[in-house]
XYZ file of C-alpha atoms in Angstrom:
725
model
C 125.917 -3.934 24.215
C 126.596 -1.059 26.604
C 130.253 -0.579 27.407
C 130.976 -0.332 31.134
C 132.532 2.866 32.471
C 135.613 2.983 34.680
C 135.391 1.216 38.013
C 137.370 1.635 41.181
C 138.873 -1.845 41.022
C 142.197 -0.623 39.697
C 141.987 3.004 40.793
C 145.118 4.488 42.396
C 144.933 4.951 46.132
C 146.809 6.784 48.829
C 149.610 9.064 47.674
C 149.160 8.050 44.005
C 145.495 9.101 44.155
C 146.344 12.435 45.782
C 148.975 13.181 43.126
C 146.530 12.239 40.373
C 143.861 14.573 41.764
C 146.356 17.425 42.138
C 147.420 16.871 38.539
C 143.769 16.893 37.458
C 143.242 20.151 39.396
C 146.082 21.747 37.434
C 144.643 20.445 34.168
C 141.199 21.898 34.918
C 142.799 25.193 35.986
C 144.660 25.322 32.656
C 141.456 24.536 30.760
C 139.535 27.250 32.621
C 142.392 29.698 32.008
C 142.313 29.216 28.245
C 138.531 29.671 28.282
C 138.919 32.905 30.266
C 141.715 34.165 28.013
C 139.637 33.463 24.918
C 136.538 35.067 26.428
C 138.521 38.243 27.219
C 139.871 38.396 23.663
C 136.378 37.942 22.225
C 134.907 40.547 24.608
C 137.612 43.004 23.583
C 136.760 42.506 19.910
C 133.032 42.813 20.588
C 133.614 46.031 22.523
C 135.543 47.439 19.568
C 132.798 46.296 17.209
C 129.976 48.100 19.039
C 130.717 51.696 17.881
C 131.012 50.561 14.262
C 127.700 48.712 14.439
C 126.116 51.696 16.196
C 127.278 53.947 13.377
C 125.842 51.619 10.729
C 122.560 51.303 12.612
C 122.378 55.074 12.993
C 122.904 55.538 9.268
C 120.089 53.094 8.486
C 117.712 54.654 11.026
C 118.388 58.090 9.541
C 116.893 56.840 6.277
C 113.737 55.340 7.822
C 110.745 57.752 7.782
C 109.057 58.641 11.056
C 105.829 56.987 9.890
C 107.375 53.572 10.510
C 106.963 54.180 14.256
C 103.241 54.152 13.688
C 103.496 50.807 11.885
C 105.486 49.251 14.733
C 102.944 50.395 17.340
C 99.999 49.415 15.095
C 98.756 52.999 15.012
C 98.717 53.504 18.789
C 101.430 56.162 18.665
C 100.357 59.695 17.679
C 103.128 61.261 15.632
C 101.619 64.693 14.933
C 103.433 66.485 17.771
C 106.773 64.958 16.760
C 106.239 65.952 13.110
C 105.333 69.506 14.118
C 108.546 69.651 16.131
C 110.570 68.848 12.982
C 111.171 65.115 13.458
C 111.231 63.351 10.097
C 113.106 60.082 10.659
C 113.309 57.245 13.163
C 116.976 58.116 13.607
C 116.141 61.568 14.950
C 113.905 60.059 17.633
C 116.477 57.379 18.437
C 119.122 60.049 19.092
C 116.851 62.022 21.406
C 116.545 61.310 25.126
C 113.299 60.758 27.031
C 113.581 64.074 28.834
C 114.048 66.019 25.578
C 111.078 64.320 23.970
C 108.861 65.217 26.906
C 109.730 68.895 26.422
C 107.972 68.871 23.033
C 104.468 70.350 23.267
C 101.877 67.575 23.033
C 104.304 64.781 23.919
C 103.642 63.238 27.304
C 105.482 60.553 29.215
C 103.509 57.722 27.593
C 104.063 58.996 24.044
C 107.788 59.527 24.662
C 108.192 56.052 26.130
C 106.249 54.419 23.279
C 108.246 56.326 20.666
C 111.568 55.318 22.215
C 110.462 51.707 22.658
C 109.428 51.574 19.001
C 112.737 53.059 17.834
C 114.655 50.535 19.948
C 112.638 47.736 18.376
C 113.457 48.988 14.870
C 117.115 49.553 15.802
C 117.366 46.002 17.128
C 115.958 44.629 13.860
C 118.315 46.806 11.814
C 121.338 45.662 13.849
C 120.654 42.072 12.786
C 120.950 43.062 9.122
C 124.000 45.345 8.988
C 127.550 44.091 8.445
C 130.795 45.960 9.037
C 132.746 46.466 5.836
C 136.379 47.443 6.104
C 137.897 49.735 3.486
C 141.686 49.369 3.367
C 141.911 52.746 1.637
C 140.004 54.640 4.345
C 141.237 53.684 7.810
C 139.830 55.379 10.918
C 140.380 55.037 14.658
C 137.340 52.835 15.343
C 138.114 50.377 12.541
C 141.775 50.261 13.531
C 140.805 49.425 17.123
C 138.614 46.598 15.846
C 141.387 45.150 13.666
C 143.864 45.264 16.553
C 141.382 43.379 18.754
C 140.632 40.818 16.040
C 144.326 40.363 15.238
C 144.883 38.524 18.517
C 142.166 35.976 17.639
C 143.329 35.603 14.047
C 146.891 34.989 15.222
C 145.674 32.283 17.606
C 144.163 30.629 14.523
C 142.086 27.451 14.411
C 143.909 26.163 17.492
C 141.962 28.693 19.576
C 138.631 27.178 18.625
C 140.010 23.664 19.037
C 141.416 24.547 22.488
C 138.242 26.209 23.763
C 136.084 23.331 22.550
C 138.394 20.793 24.206
C 138.692 22.868 27.391
C 134.936 23.212 27.771
C 134.410 19.506 27.223
C 137.253 18.571 29.576
C 135.972 20.795 32.378
C 132.480 19.341 31.981
C 133.784 15.773 32.079
C 136.433 16.204 34.766
C 134.945 18.534 37.390
C 132.108 16.218 38.597
C 134.355 13.157 39.222
C 136.984 15.465 40.760
C 134.425 16.659 43.291
C 133.242 13.094 43.940
C 136.843 11.945 44.400
C 137.617 14.624 47.019
C 137.652 12.172 49.976
C 140.594 10.365 48.345
C 142.735 13.430 49.131
C 142.542 12.533 52.842
C 143.767 9.224 54.260
C 141.598 9.771 57.324
C 138.381 10.338 55.359
C 138.968 7.195 53.332
C 139.666 5.235 56.537
C 136.289 6.121 58.058
C 134.301 5.879 54.797
C 131.854 3.015 54.475
C 132.332 0.321 51.897
C 129.767 1.779 49.474
C 131.103 5.322 49.847
C 134.665 4.115 49.401
C 133.683 2.280 46.206
C 132.051 5.452 44.834
C 135.161 7.502 45.597
C 137.441 4.974 43.920
C 135.181 4.879 40.853
C 135.417 8.668 40.690
C 139.222 8.472 40.974
C 139.239 5.966 38.089
C 137.111 8.345 35.992
C 139.541 11.171 36.728
C 142.463 9.008 35.670
C 140.736 8.113 32.370
C 140.078 11.781 31.616
C 143.658 12.806 32.487
C 145.129 10.018 30.352
C 142.867 10.957 27.419
C 143.991 14.592 27.728
C 147.621 13.464 27.722
C 147.061 11.382 24.588
C 145.599 14.436 22.827
C 148.381 16.685 24.196
C 145.796 19.101 25.554
C 148.136 20.715 28.097
C 150.450 21.796 25.273
C 147.504 23.027 23.195
C 146.008 25.006 26.097
C 149.366 26.529 26.995
C 150.194 27.604 23.449
C 146.780 29.133 22.824
C 146.910 31.047 26.112
C 150.323 32.421 25.124
C 148.889 33.522 21.750
C 145.866 35.150 23.380
C 147.925 36.981 26.021
C 150.430 38.539 23.611
C 150.580 42.306 23.530
C 148.370 44.113 21.018
C 149.576 44.525 17.458
C 150.591 47.936 16.199
C 148.146 49.792 13.964
C 150.222 49.181 10.853
C 150.714 45.501 11.676
C 146.973 44.986 12.137
C 146.102 46.657 8.827
C 148.797 44.761 6.958
C 147.633 41.457 8.402
C 144.050 42.268 7.452
C 145.101 42.832 3.853
C 146.816 39.453 3.820
C 144.109 37.486 5.660
C 140.902 39.475 5.257
C 138.719 36.359 4.949
C 139.731 35.212 8.455
C 138.900 38.614 9.940
C 135.508 38.678 8.243
C 134.771 35.157 9.400
C 135.282 36.248 13.018
C 133.205 39.367 12.446
C 130.312 37.318 11.103
C 130.399 35.118 14.216
C 130.473 38.075 16.600
C 127.895 40.303 14.964
C 125.496 37.442 14.141
C 125.142 39.149 10.771
C 126.365 36.296 8.631
C 124.642 35.042 5.514
C 121.014 34.026 5.481
C 120.922 30.503 6.882
C 118.783 29.092 4.082
C 121.192 30.500 1.484
C 124.257 29.284 3.394
C 122.683 25.821 3.471
C 121.916 25.842 -0.239
C 118.132 26.070 0.292
C 118.023 22.445 1.365
C 114.740 20.998 2.662
C 114.407 21.208 6.445
C 114.796 17.462 6.999
C 118.145 17.247 5.203
C 119.430 20.498 6.702
C 118.558 19.307 10.215
C 120.393 16.023 9.644
C 123.485 17.870 8.420
C 123.423 20.349 11.315
C 123.210 17.466 13.764
C 126.585 16.090 12.652
C 129.491 17.456 14.697
C 132.579 17.996 12.560
C 135.773 16.680 14.149
C 138.563 19.136 13.284
C 141.358 17.358 15.161
C 143.356 16.944 11.934
C 142.529 20.377 10.452
C 144.904 23.340 10.364
C 142.406 25.916 9.148
C 139.321 27.688 10.480
C 136.233 26.992 8.414
C 133.561 29.544 7.709
C 130.057 28.497 8.663
C 128.971 27.581 5.147
C 132.207 25.610 4.632
C 131.627 23.569 7.779
C 128.087 22.893 6.578
C 129.395 21.754 3.189
C 131.807 19.280 4.770
C 129.058 17.950 7.024
C 126.682 17.652 4.063
C 129.203 15.422 2.292
C 129.530 13.269 5.410
C 125.838 13.064 6.276
C 124.580 12.405 2.731
C 127.587 10.214 1.827
C 127.364 10.336 -2.008
C 126.951 13.908 -3.200
C 127.966 16.702 -5.552
C 129.355 19.897 -4.007
C 128.855 22.570 -6.650
C 129.786 25.794 -4.854
C 130.673 28.743 -7.054
C 134.402 29.153 -7.665
C 136.180 30.971 -4.860
C 134.116 29.526 -1.999
C 136.609 26.834 -1.023
C 135.371 23.483 -2.305
C 138.841 21.982 -1.807
C 139.056 22.923 1.867
C 135.555 21.570 2.464
C 136.599 18.255 0.941
C 139.759 18.220 3.083
C 137.641 18.922 6.178
C 135.463 15.906 5.368
C 138.557 13.703 4.932
C 140.040 15.029 8.188
C 136.810 14.194 10.040
C 136.895 10.639 8.752
C 140.584 10.346 9.656
C 139.669 11.305 13.226
C 137.174 8.420 13.075
C 140.008 5.981 12.273
C 139.650 5.887 8.464
C 143.133 5.550 6.998
C 142.866 5.587 3.182
C 141.379 8.253 0.899
C 141.487 8.864 -2.853
C 141.365 12.173 -4.755
C 141.000 12.113 -8.552
C 141.613 15.389 -10.364
C 142.968 16.881 -13.603
C 146.763 16.870 -13.819
C 146.713 20.677 -13.779
C 145.551 20.826 -10.151
C 147.298 17.767 -8.681
C 150.157 19.796 -7.190
C 147.672 22.237 -5.676
C 145.802 19.402 -4.006
C 149.054 18.115 -2.536
C 150.002 21.527 -1.186
C 146.513 22.245 0.157
C 146.305 18.938 2.029
C 149.669 19.550 3.663
C 148.876 23.178 4.503
C 145.280 22.702 5.688
C 145.485 19.391 7.528
C 147.771 16.870 9.172
C 146.833 14.255 6.575
C 149.515 12.603 4.455
C 149.351 13.408 0.740
C 150.625 10.672 -1.602
C 150.890 11.734 -5.284
C 150.179 8.691 -7.473
C 151.191 10.084 -10.834
C 153.896 9.734 -13.435
C 156.305 6.850 -14.096
C 156.566 5.898 -10.399
C 152.811 5.806 -9.817
C 152.578 2.046 -9.213
C 155.258 2.219 -6.518
C 153.512 5.209 -4.936
C 150.189 3.350 -5.120
C 151.708 0.340 -3.344
C 153.076 2.633 -0.639
C 149.636 4.210 -0.190
C 147.973 0.813 0.138
C 150.487 -0.129 2.823
C 150.726 3.134 4.809
C 147.508 5.011 4.021
C 146.977 8.722 3.499
C 145.344 10.674 0.685
C 146.249 9.212 -2.696
C 146.250 11.931 -5.363
C 145.938 10.797 -8.942
C 144.733 12.062 -12.303
C 141.890 10.895 -14.516
C 144.367 9.549 -17.035
C 146.428 7.678 -14.441
C 143.465 6.220 -12.565
C 142.584 3.603 -15.177
C 146.102 2.118 -14.865
C 145.588 1.372 -11.164
C 143.820 -1.691 -9.751
C 140.346 -0.739 -8.527
C 137.595 -2.166 -6.362
C 138.211 -5.524 -4.676
C 141.369 -6.006 -6.755
C 142.925 -3.015 -4.988
C 142.645 -4.595 -1.559
C 141.749 -1.218 0.011
C 138.368 0.428 0.406
C 138.867 4.219 0.762
C 137.001 6.063 3.474
C 136.034 8.602 0.803
C 136.679 9.143 -2.901
C 136.824 12.784 -4.015
C 136.510 13.612 -7.724
C 137.521 17.189 -8.560
C 136.207 18.845 -11.742
C 133.628 16.058 -11.775
C 132.022 17.306 -14.995
C 135.005 15.587 -16.683
C 133.212 12.271 -16.086
C 129.756 13.305 -17.334
C 129.964 10.815 -20.224
C 129.765 7.310 -18.705
C 131.142 5.716 -21.880
C 134.565 7.344 -21.634
C 137.596 5.571 -20.213
C 138.028 8.112 -17.425
C 134.378 7.741 -16.355
C 134.654 3.948 -16.265
C 137.844 4.229 -14.200
C 136.123 6.527 -11.696
C 133.103 4.223 -11.504
C 135.429 1.315 -10.725
C 136.276 3.089 -7.471
C 133.028 4.859 -6.602
C 131.006 1.673 -7.105
C 132.810 0.050 -4.176
C 133.090 3.082 -1.861
C 130.471 4.183 0.641
C 131.323 7.895 0.572
C 131.897 9.765 -2.680
C 132.243 13.518 -3.138
C 132.081 15.084 -6.616
C 133.340 18.688 -6.859
C 132.393 21.025 -9.694
C 132.076 24.786 -9.987
C 129.874 24.447 -13.061
C 126.258 25.372 -12.183
C 124.363 22.138 -12.728
C 120.973 23.820 -13.140
C 122.261 25.064 -16.498
C 123.197 21.516 -17.524
C 120.451 19.195 -16.339
C 121.511 16.321 -18.611
C 125.053 16.593 -17.309
C 123.773 16.539 -13.749
C 121.565 13.517 -14.389
C 124.610 11.640 -15.674
C 126.673 12.518 -12.599
C 123.925 11.765 -10.103
C 123.294 8.412 -11.797
C 126.822 7.420 -10.741
C 126.199 8.511 -7.164
C 122.520 7.992 -6.447
C 120.909 6.169 -9.391
C 117.534 6.160 -7.653
C 117.412 9.991 -7.914
C 118.254 10.277 -11.618
C 114.726 9.593 -12.986
C 113.256 12.354 -10.820
C 115.539 15.055 -12.281
C 113.848 16.697 -15.257
C 114.727 19.576 -17.550
C 111.819 21.584 -16.138
C 113.581 21.815 -12.794
C 116.454 23.730 -14.386
C 114.063 25.959 -16.303
C 112.234 26.805 -13.073
C 115.391 28.421 -11.669
C 118.302 27.597 -9.404
C 116.316 27.409 -6.158
C 113.697 25.070 -7.614
C 116.427 22.901 -9.122
C 118.351 22.679 -5.847
C 115.254 21.678 -3.906
C 114.519 18.932 -6.419
C 118.009 17.432 -6.207
C 118.697 18.275 -2.547
C 119.679 14.776 -1.353
C 122.696 14.752 -3.666
C 123.561 18.370 -4.549
C 124.685 21.444 -2.616
C 125.591 24.750 -4.239
C 126.110 28.181 -2.724
C 126.853 31.404 -4.622
C 129.228 34.121 -3.449
C 126.481 36.702 -3.162
C 124.540 34.364 -0.859
C 127.279 33.620 1.680
C 129.857 36.439 1.527
C 128.112 39.464 2.984
C 131.216 41.538 3.728
C 133.249 43.814 1.497
C 134.586 41.335 -1.030
C 137.556 39.449 0.322
C 140.702 38.836 -1.637
C 141.075 35.102 -2.203
C 144.566 34.277 -3.468
C 145.522 30.880 -4.868
C 148.908 29.779 -6.126
C 148.265 27.420 -9.043
C 151.310 25.146 -9.190
C 151.834 23.226 -12.425
C 154.361 20.615 -13.493
C 156.229 21.322 -16.718
C 155.103 19.218 -19.647
C 157.858 17.627 -21.732
C 157.656 20.524 -24.195
C 157.718 23.102 -21.409
C 160.764 21.485 -19.853
C 162.631 21.397 -23.154
C 161.997 25.102 -23.758
C 162.966 25.899 -20.180
C 166.236 23.970 -20.342
C 167.150 25.820 -23.542
C 166.506 29.186 -21.854
C 168.536 28.203 -18.794
C 171.435 26.965 -20.915
C 171.424 30.292 -22.753
C 171.422 32.134 -19.418
C 168.412 34.162 -20.593
C 166.359 35.138 -17.535
C 163.372 36.613 -19.378
C 163.099 33.575 -21.672
C 163.157 31.383 -18.570
C 160.216 33.346 -17.134
C 158.050 32.812 -20.210
C 159.270 29.357 -21.267
C 156.072 27.813 -19.838
C 154.163 29.359 -22.764
C 156.758 28.687 -25.497
C 154.978 25.501 -26.688
C 151.258 26.435 -26.474
C 150.034 23.024 -27.633
C 151.550 21.320 -24.554
C 151.730 24.219 -22.091
C 150.622 23.162 -18.599
C 150.174 26.765 -17.475
C 148.123 27.676 -20.527
C 145.946 24.623 -20.037
C 145.236 25.620 -16.423
C 144.556 29.212 -17.463
C 141.966 28.017 -19.986
C 140.337 25.851 -17.300
C 140.059 28.839 -14.955
C 138.596 31.033 -17.679
C 136.098 28.316 -18.616
C 134.933 27.977 -15.017
C 134.620 31.750 -14.743
C 132.551 31.749 -17.948
C 130.277 29.046 -16.533
C 129.626 31.345 -13.576
C 129.296 34.549 -15.603
C 132.413 36.161 -14.090
C 134.725 38.646 -15.750
C 138.463 37.871 -15.887
C 141.601 40.009 -16.167
C 144.760 38.211 -17.311
C 148.052 39.940 -16.456
C 151.503 39.160 -17.807
C 154.728 41.086 -18.043
C 155.228 39.789 -21.595
C 153.323 40.765 -24.735
C 154.076 37.470 -26.483
C 152.586 35.556 -23.540
C 149.411 37.644 -23.794
C 149.324 37.007 -27.529
C 149.565 33.257 -26.888
C 146.782 33.479 -24.289
C 144.584 35.469 -26.649
C 145.014 32.906 -29.419
C 144.178 30.062 -27.027
C 141.019 31.769 -25.738
C 139.754 32.738 -29.182
C 137.295 35.477 -30.122
C 135.690 37.917 -27.710
C 138.830 38.764 -25.739
C 139.515 42.441 -24.995
C 143.015 43.888 -25.271
C 145.774 43.523 -24.706
C 146.246 46.727 -22.743
C 149.920 47.534 -23.283
C 152.386 50.309 -22.729
C 152.354 51.170 -26.426
C 148.668 52.158 -26.312
C 147.712 55.774 -25.581
C 146.109 56.246 -22.172
C 142.738 57.103 -23.725
C 142.717 53.866 -25.744
C 143.586 51.836 -22.642
C 140.610 53.342 -20.825
C 138.338 52.605 -23.805
C 139.312 48.924 -23.643
C 138.660 48.773 -19.902
C 135.303 50.532 -20.316
C 134.233 48.169 -23.104
C 135.278 45.189 -20.986
C 133.226 46.480 -18.053
C 130.193 47.189 -20.246
C 130.180 43.694 -21.775
C 127.194 41.640 -20.690
C 128.218 38.731 -18.456
C 131.527 36.931 -18.849
C 134.426 38.652 -20.607
C 138.229 38.477 -20.599
C 140.633 41.411 -20.625
C 144.340 40.890 -21.372
C 146.808 43.386 -19.969
C 150.505 43.889 -19.525
C 150.943 44.136 -15.783
C 153.086 47.255 -16.007
C 150.462 48.997 -18.162
C 147.208 47.871 -16.542
C 148.502 47.650 -13.023
C 148.519 51.400 -12.424
C 145.870 54.031 -12.987
C 143.061 51.881 -14.406
C 140.109 50.655 -12.373
C 138.975 47.169 -13.373
C 136.420 46.447 -10.657
C 134.148 44.787 -13.221
C 136.511 41.808 -12.926
C 136.249 39.378 -10.037
C 138.874 36.901 -11.302
C 142.506 37.951 -11.768
C 145.021 35.589 -13.371
C 148.750 36.332 -13.126
C 150.582 34.398 -15.827
C 153.859 34.444 -13.900
C 155.216 35.878 -10.634
C 156.702 39.350 -10.791
C 160.156 40.482 -9.731
C 158.630 43.441 -7.921
C 155.996 42.392 -5.359
C 154.573 45.909 -5.509
C 153.749 45.380 -9.186
C 151.523 42.417 -8.377
C 149.908 44.306 -5.518
C 149.115 47.302 -7.688
C 147.702 45.111 -10.447
C 145.403 43.181 -8.104
C 144.309 46.461 -6.526
C 142.863 47.510 -9.894
C 140.100 44.943 -9.347
C 140.036 44.622 -5.542
C 138.881 48.093 -4.547
C 135.788 49.997 -3.511
C 133.147 49.520 -6.180
C 133.920 45.823 -6.480
C 130.773 43.908 -5.544
C 132.171 40.369 -5.548
C 134.987 38.486 -3.914
C 138.122 38.897 -6.017
C 139.905 35.642 -6.809
C 143.577 35.924 -7.700
C 145.177 32.917 -9.391
C 148.952 33.088 -9.776
C 150.233 30.482 -12.249
C 153.505 28.921 -11.098
C 155.740 26.170 -12.468
C 157.296 23.849 -9.905
C 161.102 23.476 -9.911
C 161.607 26.495 -12.102
C 162.448 30.179 -12.130
C 159.011 30.795 -10.571
C 159.829 28.767 -7.472
C 163.297 30.314 -7.152
C 161.836 33.835 -7.362
C 159.315 33.145 -4.617
C 161.952 31.574 -2.374
C 164.308 34.528 -2.737
C 161.629 37.178 -2.327
C 160.299 35.351 0.743
C 163.639 35.852 2.467
C 162.866 39.535 2.721
C 160.973 40.569 5.818
C 157.287 40.329 4.875
C 156.154 42.894 7.366
C 158.697 45.470 6.220
C 157.504 45.093 2.640
C 153.903 45.383 3.702
C 154.539 48.485 5.814
C 156.323 50.074 2.920
C 153.547 49.082 0.553
C 151.041 50.979 2.660
C 153.074 54.174 2.565
C 152.664 56.913 -0.014
C 156.405 56.871 -0.689
C 156.396 53.173 -1.543
C 153.441 53.555 -3.882
C 155.258 56.305 -5.728
C 158.686 54.654 -5.721
C 158.332 50.851 -5.566
C 162.042 50.407 -6.366
C 162.773 51.572 -2.825
C 161.709 48.216 -1.385
C 162.016 45.814 -4.324
C 164.958 43.579 -5.094
C 167.260 44.720 -7.859
C 166.128 43.169 -11.143
C 169.655 42.482 -12.325
C 170.869 40.964 -9.064
C 167.853 38.702 -8.785
C 168.109 37.580 -12.402
C 171.807 36.700 -12.105
C 171.254 34.787 -8.879
C 168.367 32.730 -10.279
C 170.080 31.961 -13.594
C 173.167 30.724 -11.762
C 171.110 28.591 -9.336
C 169.083 27.017 -12.144
C 172.145 26.309 -14.265
C 173.764 24.516 -11.328
C 170.595 22.558 -10.541
C 169.938 21.397 -14.101
C 173.550 20.412 -14.773
C 174.089 18.640 -11.451
């Protein structure tokens, strides 16, 4: 049945109609203003981008031999005169004007025009392939101007895209009925209008009222006003722009990819899916009303794939943001009036899920874990939100029809944990997924290397596909495998979708103390021993939550062939980590080793084929050694001096690094770790960052860092009060 649109039966008339139309005029003006403000900000960034792209194009053209002009013109261009005049590359012709070319003996107007047209054609093709890469260690005026222009858009954040999308839609919907309702502004015109004309005007007034009321419900005036304020702020200073880029480089590169149209190859970004599936996914518009983050193109596609295909495995390589893609899918469904969602994950990442949901969306996270899980589960059933539970807790909860709730989507993180259908955790997951329309499995393990494992997972999601998955597909290579399993599997690799200078992806890995951890921590607090408090999370290796998460991260890195550097301030922590990881670990690099021996360890680590792990004391490996072979950095605990962490990460995240660097900082909730971060956060972030970029700060980090002794005393006293309260 077709739903009727608004009619004029109950449309406001007279003064009420005139006030409504004036209000609608103001709303459209505000919408157009935010579109204009955004367009100016984008134009400013594009203008700043042009000289950098021109420079890159010029560099590429300078390496292309002159003979390529003959290829482009299919041999119709005679190059002999140009060669005799000393021209050797396409770049030399491109940099020469028409008049200068015509001065060369043997080069007439037609030859000059053809040569320049051919160089422009090549330059245009080259421009589509180059990407601006920003080196934080080599700033220049052009790059600084670009960062200042981009800073305004980054500061506006995802609200800018949401506001421009809403403003464009509102103007399209509101302007036609506003024009049709114009006679209602005049009592005289309405008096002399015929019955049919009057009815049309009143219907238009009713349409305007519907649009204005819908805008009020979505608080669009507030959104438009705030975004315009953000876009009209004065430009950032040079230092502020560079500092912000260091902290949020991925957001800058995302904007650059959109503006330069030099993003990843579309087939690669879409996981080499068959055209039919890719078209279906592209056709789904993602509703980001409940999102608080801007998605990169491949991330938006991943969320839409999960929604369009309904029961799938998202297997993106670690560091590409599987969690945020899952949250985007949940947020879309929430905007479509779904109220209940379930996330099942290992206990080691449950806190991270909770924090990510709160930071990246407006959704309500409900941890269903621990002794109070049944009460939390009952609250979730009643009020909705995203229930977060662990594999071990899931089997204790009522599932399926017995639960009384059918989630809009079930997300299973680290889904390879349920590859064996006979295990208790797998049966518990199946109890939910068997009665849910949409299911999303997340795993960073490349499935083409584990075809049997994949067949087991896909049997739970799409049993009709399982028989068609054979071992030969994996043997044939990743692309062949992905095509064969396309309806239920999407995987993208970093090298396929991150074309810029590798970004720095930082993740705080929050863990809850195990019983053993907590006992060791309480003992250290009671003794007033700050350093023992900092390493108490590793005092009982057999039950250490941090150590367990570290091993999971290293395992995932190994599955993807990535090298890992593990930093800690404490030698005994590194010894514990080394024992947990077993053979094949390099190091530790420590202050007691001669400089030459430290370099030998780093060189051997870099020369190792494929995955490897290097252990290093942060104060020994954080300065002077280049570890760009590593693309995963794990910090066992937060550092008292922020500069120490920065210097350590910079060993891997520097020129020469060819992959995105992932930094995982292991943190224990309600502990010395949390207190340290809270206290250090009270310092002005920008001041620290300015200082960090100065030569003086690099040489003397104590100039901007908190006193070790003062910080230690403050934290010990706070923790003693908290634990004895």
